[in-house]
mmCIF file of C-alpha atoms and ligand atoms in Angstrom:
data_model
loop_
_atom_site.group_PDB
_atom_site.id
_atom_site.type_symbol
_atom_site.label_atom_id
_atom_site.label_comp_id
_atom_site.label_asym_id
_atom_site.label_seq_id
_atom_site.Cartn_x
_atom_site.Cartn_y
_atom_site.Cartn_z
ATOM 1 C CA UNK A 3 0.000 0.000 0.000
ATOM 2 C CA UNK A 4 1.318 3.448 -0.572
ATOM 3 C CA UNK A 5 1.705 5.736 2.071
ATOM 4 C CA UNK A 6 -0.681 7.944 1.029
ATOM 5 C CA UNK A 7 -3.346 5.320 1.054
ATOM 6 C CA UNK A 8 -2.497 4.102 4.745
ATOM 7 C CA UNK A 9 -2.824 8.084 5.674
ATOM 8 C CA UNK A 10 -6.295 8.367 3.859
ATOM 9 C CA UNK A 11 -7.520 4.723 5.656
ATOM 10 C CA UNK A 12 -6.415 6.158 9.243
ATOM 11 C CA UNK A 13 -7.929 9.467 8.696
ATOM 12 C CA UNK A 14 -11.190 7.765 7.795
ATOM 13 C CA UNK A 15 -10.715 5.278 10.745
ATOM 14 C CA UNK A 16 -10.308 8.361 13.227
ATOM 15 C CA UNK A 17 -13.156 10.325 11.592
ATOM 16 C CA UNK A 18 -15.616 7.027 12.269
ATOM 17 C CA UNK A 19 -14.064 6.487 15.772
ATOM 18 C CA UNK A 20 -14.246 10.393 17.086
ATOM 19 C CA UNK A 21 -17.140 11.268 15.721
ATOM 20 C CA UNK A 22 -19.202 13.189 18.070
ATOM 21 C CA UNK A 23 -16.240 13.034 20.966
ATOM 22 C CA UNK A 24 -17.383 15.072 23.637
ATOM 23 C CA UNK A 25 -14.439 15.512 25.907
ATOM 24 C CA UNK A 26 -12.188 17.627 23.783
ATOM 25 C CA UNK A 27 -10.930 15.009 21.909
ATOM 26 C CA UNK A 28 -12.814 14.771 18.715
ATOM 27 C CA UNK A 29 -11.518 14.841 14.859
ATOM 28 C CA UNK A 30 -11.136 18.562 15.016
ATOM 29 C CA UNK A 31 -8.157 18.015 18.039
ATOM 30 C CA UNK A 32 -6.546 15.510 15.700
ATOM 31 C CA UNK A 33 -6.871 18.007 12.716
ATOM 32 C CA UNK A 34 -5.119 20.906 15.023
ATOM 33 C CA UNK A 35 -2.316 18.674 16.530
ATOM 34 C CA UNK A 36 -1.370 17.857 12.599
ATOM 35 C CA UNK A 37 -1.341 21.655 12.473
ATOM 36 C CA UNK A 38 0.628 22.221 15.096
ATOM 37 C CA UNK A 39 2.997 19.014 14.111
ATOM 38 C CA UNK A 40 3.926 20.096 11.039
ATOM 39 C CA UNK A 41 4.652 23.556 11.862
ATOM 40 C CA UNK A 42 7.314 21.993 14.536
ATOM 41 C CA UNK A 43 8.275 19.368 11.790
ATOM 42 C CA UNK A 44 9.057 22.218 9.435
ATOM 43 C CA UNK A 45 11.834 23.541 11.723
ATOM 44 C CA UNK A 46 13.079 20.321 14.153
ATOM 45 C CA UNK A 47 12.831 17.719 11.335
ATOM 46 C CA UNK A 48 11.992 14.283 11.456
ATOM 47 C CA UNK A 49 10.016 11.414 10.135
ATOM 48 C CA UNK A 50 6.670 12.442 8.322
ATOM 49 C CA UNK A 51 5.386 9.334 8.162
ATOM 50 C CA UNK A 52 5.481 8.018 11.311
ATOM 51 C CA UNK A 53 4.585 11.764 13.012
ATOM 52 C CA UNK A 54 1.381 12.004 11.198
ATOM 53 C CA UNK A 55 0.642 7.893 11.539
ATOM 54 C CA UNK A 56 0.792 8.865 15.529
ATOM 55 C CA UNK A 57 -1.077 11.839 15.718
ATOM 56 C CA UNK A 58 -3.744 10.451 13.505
ATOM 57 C CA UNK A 59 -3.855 7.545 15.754
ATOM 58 C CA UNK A 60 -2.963 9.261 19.171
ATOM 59 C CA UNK A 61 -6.356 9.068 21.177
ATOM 60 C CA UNK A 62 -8.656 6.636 19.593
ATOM 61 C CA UNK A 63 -7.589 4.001 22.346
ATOM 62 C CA UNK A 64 -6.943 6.771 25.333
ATOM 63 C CA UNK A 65 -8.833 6.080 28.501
ATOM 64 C CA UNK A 66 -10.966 9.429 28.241
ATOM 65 C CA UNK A 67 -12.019 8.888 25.377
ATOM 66 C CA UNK A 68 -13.551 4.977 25.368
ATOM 67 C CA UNK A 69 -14.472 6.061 29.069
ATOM 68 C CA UNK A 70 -12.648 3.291 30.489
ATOM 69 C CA UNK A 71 -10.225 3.234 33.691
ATOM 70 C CA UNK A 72 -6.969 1.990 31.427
ATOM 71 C CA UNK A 73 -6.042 3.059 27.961
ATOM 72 C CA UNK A 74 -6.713 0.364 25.184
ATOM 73 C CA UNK A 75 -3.853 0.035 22.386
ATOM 74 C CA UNK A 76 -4.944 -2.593 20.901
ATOM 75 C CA UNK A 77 -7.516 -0.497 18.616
ATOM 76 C CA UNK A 78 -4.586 1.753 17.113
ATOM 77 C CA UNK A 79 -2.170 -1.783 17.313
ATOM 78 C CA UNK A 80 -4.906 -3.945 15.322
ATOM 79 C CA UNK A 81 -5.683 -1.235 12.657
ATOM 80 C CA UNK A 82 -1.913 -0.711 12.025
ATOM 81 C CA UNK A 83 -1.670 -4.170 11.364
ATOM 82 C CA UNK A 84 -4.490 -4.339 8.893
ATOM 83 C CA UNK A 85 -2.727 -1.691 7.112
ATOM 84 C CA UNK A 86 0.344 -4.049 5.961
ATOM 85 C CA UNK A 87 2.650 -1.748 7.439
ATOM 86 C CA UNK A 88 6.230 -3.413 9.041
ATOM 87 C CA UNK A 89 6.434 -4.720 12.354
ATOM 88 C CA UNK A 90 9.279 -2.139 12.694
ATOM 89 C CA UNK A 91 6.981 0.940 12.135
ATOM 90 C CA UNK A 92 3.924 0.443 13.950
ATOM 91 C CA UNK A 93 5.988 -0.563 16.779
ATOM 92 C CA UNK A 94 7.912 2.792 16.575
ATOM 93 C CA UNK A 95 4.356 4.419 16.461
ATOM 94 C CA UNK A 96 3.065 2.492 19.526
ATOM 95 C CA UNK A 97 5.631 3.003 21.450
ATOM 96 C CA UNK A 98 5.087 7.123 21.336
ATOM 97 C CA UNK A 99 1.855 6.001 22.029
ATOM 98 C CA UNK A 100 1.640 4.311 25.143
ATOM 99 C CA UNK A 101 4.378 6.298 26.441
ATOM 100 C CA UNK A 102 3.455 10.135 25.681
ATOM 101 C CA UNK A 103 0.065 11.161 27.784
ATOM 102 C CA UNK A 104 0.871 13.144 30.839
ATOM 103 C CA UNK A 105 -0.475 10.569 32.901
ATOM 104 C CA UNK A 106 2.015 8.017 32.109
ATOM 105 C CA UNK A 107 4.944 10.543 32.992
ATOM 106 C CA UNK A 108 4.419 10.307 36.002
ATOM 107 C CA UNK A 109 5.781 6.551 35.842
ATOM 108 C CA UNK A 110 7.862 6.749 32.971
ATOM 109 C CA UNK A 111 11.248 7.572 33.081
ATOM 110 C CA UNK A 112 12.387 9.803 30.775
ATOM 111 C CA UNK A 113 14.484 7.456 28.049
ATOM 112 C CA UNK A 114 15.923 8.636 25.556
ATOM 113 C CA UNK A 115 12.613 9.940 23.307
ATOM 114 C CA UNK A 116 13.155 9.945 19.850
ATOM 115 C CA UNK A 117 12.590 13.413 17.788
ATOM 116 C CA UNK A 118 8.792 12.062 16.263
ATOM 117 C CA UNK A 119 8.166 11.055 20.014
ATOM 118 C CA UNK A 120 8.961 14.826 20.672
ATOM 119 C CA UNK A 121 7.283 16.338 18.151
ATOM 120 C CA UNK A 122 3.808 14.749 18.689
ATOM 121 C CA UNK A 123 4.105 14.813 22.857
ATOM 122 C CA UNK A 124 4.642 18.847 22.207
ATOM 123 C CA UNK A 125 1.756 18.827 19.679
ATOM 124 C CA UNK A 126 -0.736 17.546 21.745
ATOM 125 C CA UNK A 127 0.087 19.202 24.742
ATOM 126 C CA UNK A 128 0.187 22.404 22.827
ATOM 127 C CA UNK A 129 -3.538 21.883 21.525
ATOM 128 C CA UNK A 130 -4.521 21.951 25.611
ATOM 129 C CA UNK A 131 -2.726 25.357 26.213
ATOM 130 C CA UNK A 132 -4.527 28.512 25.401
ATOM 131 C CA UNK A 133 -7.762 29.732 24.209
ATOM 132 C CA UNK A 134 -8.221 26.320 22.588
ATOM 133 C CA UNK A 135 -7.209 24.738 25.934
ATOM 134 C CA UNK A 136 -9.187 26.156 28.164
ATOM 135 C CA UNK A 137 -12.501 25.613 25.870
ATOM 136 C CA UNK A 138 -11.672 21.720 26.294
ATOM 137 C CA UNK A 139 -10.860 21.691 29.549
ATOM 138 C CA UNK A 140 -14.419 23.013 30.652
ATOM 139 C CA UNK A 141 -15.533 20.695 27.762
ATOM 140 C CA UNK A 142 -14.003 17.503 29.425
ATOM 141 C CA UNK A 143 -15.222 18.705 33.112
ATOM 142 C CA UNK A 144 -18.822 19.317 31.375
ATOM 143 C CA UNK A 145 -18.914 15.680 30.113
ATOM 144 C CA UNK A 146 -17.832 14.008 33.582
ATOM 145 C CA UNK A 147 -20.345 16.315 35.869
ATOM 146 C CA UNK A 148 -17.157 18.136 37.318
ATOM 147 C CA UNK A 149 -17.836 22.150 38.450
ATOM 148 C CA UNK A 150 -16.215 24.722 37.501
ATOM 149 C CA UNK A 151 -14.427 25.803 40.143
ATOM 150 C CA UNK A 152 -14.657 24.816 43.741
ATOM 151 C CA UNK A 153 -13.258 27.445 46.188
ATOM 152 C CA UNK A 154 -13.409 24.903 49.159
ATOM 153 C CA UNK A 155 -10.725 22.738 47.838
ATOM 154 C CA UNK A 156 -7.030 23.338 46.892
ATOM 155 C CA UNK A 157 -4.928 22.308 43.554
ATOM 156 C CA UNK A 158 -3.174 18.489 44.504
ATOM 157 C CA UNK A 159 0.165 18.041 43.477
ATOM 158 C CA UNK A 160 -0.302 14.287 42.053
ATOM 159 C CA UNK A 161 2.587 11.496 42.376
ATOM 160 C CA UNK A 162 1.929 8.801 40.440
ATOM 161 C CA UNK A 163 -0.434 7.887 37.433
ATOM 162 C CA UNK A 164 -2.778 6.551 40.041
ATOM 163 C CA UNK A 165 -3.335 9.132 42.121
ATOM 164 C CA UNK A 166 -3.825 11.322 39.192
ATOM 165 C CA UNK A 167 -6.589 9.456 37.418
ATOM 166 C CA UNK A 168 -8.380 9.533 40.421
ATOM 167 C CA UNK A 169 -8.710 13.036 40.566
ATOM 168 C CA UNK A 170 -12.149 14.698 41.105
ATOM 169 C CA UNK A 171 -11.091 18.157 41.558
ATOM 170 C CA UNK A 172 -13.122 21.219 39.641
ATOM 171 C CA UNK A 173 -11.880 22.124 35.938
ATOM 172 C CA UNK A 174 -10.410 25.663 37.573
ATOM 173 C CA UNK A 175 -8.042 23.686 39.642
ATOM 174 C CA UNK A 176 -6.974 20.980 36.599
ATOM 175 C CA UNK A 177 -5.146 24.310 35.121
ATOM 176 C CA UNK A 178 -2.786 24.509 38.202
ATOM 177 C CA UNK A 179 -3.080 20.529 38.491
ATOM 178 C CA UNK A 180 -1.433 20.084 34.700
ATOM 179 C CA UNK A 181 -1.940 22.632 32.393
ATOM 180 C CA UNK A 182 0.034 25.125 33.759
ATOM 181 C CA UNK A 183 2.770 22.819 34.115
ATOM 182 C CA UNK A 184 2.549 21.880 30.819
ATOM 183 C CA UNK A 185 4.771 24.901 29.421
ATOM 184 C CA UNK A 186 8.055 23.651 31.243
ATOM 185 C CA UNK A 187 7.277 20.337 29.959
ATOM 186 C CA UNK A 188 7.507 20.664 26.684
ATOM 187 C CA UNK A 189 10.545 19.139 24.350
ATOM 188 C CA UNK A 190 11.418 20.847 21.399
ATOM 189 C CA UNK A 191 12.451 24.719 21.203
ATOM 190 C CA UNK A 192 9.713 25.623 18.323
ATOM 191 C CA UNK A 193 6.805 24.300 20.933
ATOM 192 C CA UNK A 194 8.166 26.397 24.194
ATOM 193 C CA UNK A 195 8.425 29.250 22.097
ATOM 194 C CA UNK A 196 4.138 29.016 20.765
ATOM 195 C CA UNK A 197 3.569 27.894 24.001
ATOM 196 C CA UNK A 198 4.423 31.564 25.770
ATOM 197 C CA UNK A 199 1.828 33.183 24.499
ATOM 198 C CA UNK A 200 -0.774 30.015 25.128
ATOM 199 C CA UNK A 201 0.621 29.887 28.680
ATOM 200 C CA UNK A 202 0.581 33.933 29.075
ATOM 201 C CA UNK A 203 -3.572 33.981 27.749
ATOM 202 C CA UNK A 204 -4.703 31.140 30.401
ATOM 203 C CA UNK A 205 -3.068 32.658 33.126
ATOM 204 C CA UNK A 206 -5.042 35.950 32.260
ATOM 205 C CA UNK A 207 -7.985 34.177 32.224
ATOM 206 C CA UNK A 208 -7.564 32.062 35.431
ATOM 207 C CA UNK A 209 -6.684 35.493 37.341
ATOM 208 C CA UNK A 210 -9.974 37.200 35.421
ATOM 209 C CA UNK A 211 -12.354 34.550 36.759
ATOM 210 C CA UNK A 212 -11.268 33.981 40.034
ATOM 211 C CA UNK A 213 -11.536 38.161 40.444
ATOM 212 C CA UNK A 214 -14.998 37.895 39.093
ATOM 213 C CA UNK A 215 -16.201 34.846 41.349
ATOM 214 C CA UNK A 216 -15.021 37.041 43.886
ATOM 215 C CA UNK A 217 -17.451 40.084 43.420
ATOM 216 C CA UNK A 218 -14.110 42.255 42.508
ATOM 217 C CA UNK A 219 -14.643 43.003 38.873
HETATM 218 P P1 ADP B 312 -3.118 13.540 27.893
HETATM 219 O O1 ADP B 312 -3.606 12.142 27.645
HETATM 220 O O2 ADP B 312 -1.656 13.715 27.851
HETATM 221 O O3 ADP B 312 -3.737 14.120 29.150
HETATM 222 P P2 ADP B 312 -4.936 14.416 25.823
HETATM 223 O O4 ADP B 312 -4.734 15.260 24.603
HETATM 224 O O5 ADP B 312 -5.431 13.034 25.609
HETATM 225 O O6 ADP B 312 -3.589 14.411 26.645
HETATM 226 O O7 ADP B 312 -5.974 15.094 26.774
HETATM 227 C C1 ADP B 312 -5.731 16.264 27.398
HETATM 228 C C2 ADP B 312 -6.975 17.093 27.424
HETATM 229 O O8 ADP B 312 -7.935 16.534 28.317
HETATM 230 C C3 ADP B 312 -6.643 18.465 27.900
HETATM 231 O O9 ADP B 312 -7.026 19.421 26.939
HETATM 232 C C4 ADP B 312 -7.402 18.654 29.165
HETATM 233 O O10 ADP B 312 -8.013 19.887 29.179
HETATM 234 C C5 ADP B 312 -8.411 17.537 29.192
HETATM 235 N N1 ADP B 312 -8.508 17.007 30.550
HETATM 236 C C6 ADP B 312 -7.976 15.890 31.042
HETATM 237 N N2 ADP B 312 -8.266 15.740 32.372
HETATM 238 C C7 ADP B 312 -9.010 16.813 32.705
HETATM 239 C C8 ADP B 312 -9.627 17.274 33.922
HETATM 240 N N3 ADP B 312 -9.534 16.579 35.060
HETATM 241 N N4 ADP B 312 -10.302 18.429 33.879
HETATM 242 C C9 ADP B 312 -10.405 19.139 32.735
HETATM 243 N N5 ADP B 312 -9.848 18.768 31.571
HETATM 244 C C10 ADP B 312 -9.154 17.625 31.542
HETATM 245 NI NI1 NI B 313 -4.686 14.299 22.304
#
């Protein structure tokens, strides 16, 4: 199959599987973290092919998204495998993807990550900064009953993967949970420098809403 074949099959596959995604995490996130990968692929290089193969494929097995308590791989593993592709490159796209959520960093240690495992991580976690970001993060609260904000509890600092899919705090707090941390996390130079501005527009926000919760605005 030519490459261009196995891209249009996945895009369909994602389209069918997302479709209607309420969480944040529909075809439209997958269209803007291909946005946002190539622009970082234009400047830090790489290998097109397997960057846009991971993207595409990225979330259709993540925990949030088939509502489940673990993440499922065998649903990007399988389709891969349908595609006729060699062993040697879906197992280089598989292993960005069980390895590059935030949750799993938390347990991970941080190998040496190869420059497509780079560029995808910072694409995704660029889509959750800014104005886009904070629209999905009170998108993913909405769909699992969370409030917005809760004054009576405080941000958690979270230890392992455990303790962080547990979590039940308000959306407000996820932003100081992981979002906000998110900026310092980041692996290529391209992605901290888009992610200043991203970072610098939620914190405006966060400081605007908690001033008019208050009464002061
Ligand atoms: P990861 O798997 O690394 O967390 P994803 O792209 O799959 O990355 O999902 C991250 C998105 O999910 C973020 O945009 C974030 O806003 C949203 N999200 C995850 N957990 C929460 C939460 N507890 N509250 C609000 N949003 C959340
Ligand atoms: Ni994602």
């Amino acid at each position: 199959m030519e490459p261009s074949e196995v891209i249009r099959n996945t895009e369909r596959f994602v389209k069918e599987r997302l479709k209607g995604e309420p969480t944040g995490h529909d075809w439209y996130h997958v269209e803007r973290v291909r946005n946002i990968a190539n622009t970082l692929y234009e400047s830090e290089g790489g290998d097109w092919l397997i960057i846009e193969l991971t993207l595409l494929l990225h979330d259709v097995g993540d925990r949030k998204v088939i509502n489940e308590d673990d993440d499922d791989y065998t649903i990007a593993e399988n389709f891969l495998t349908q595609q006729e592709l060699s062993p040697e490159l879906i197992e280089a796209i598989m292993n960005i993807i069980k390895t590059m959520s935030f949750s799993k960093s938390f347990d991970t240690q941080a190998e040496e990550k190869s420059l497509e495992f780079q560029i995808v991580q910072d694409s995704d976690r660029l889509d959750a900064l800014g104005a886009i970001g904070i629209a999905r993060a009170f998108a993913f609260g909405g769909s699992r009953g969370r409030a917005l904000y809760d004054p009576e509890h405080q941000a958690q600092t979270y230890h392992s993967s455990e303790e962080y899919k547990k979590s039940e705090g308000s959306t407000f707090h996820h932003f100081e949970e992981k979002l906000l941390l998110l900026k310092d996390l980041l692996n290529t130079d391209t992605a901290k420098k888009i992610a200043e501005e991203r970072d610098e527009f939620m914190r405006t926000f966060l400081k605007e809403f908690l001033d008019e919760w208050n009464g002061q605005k």
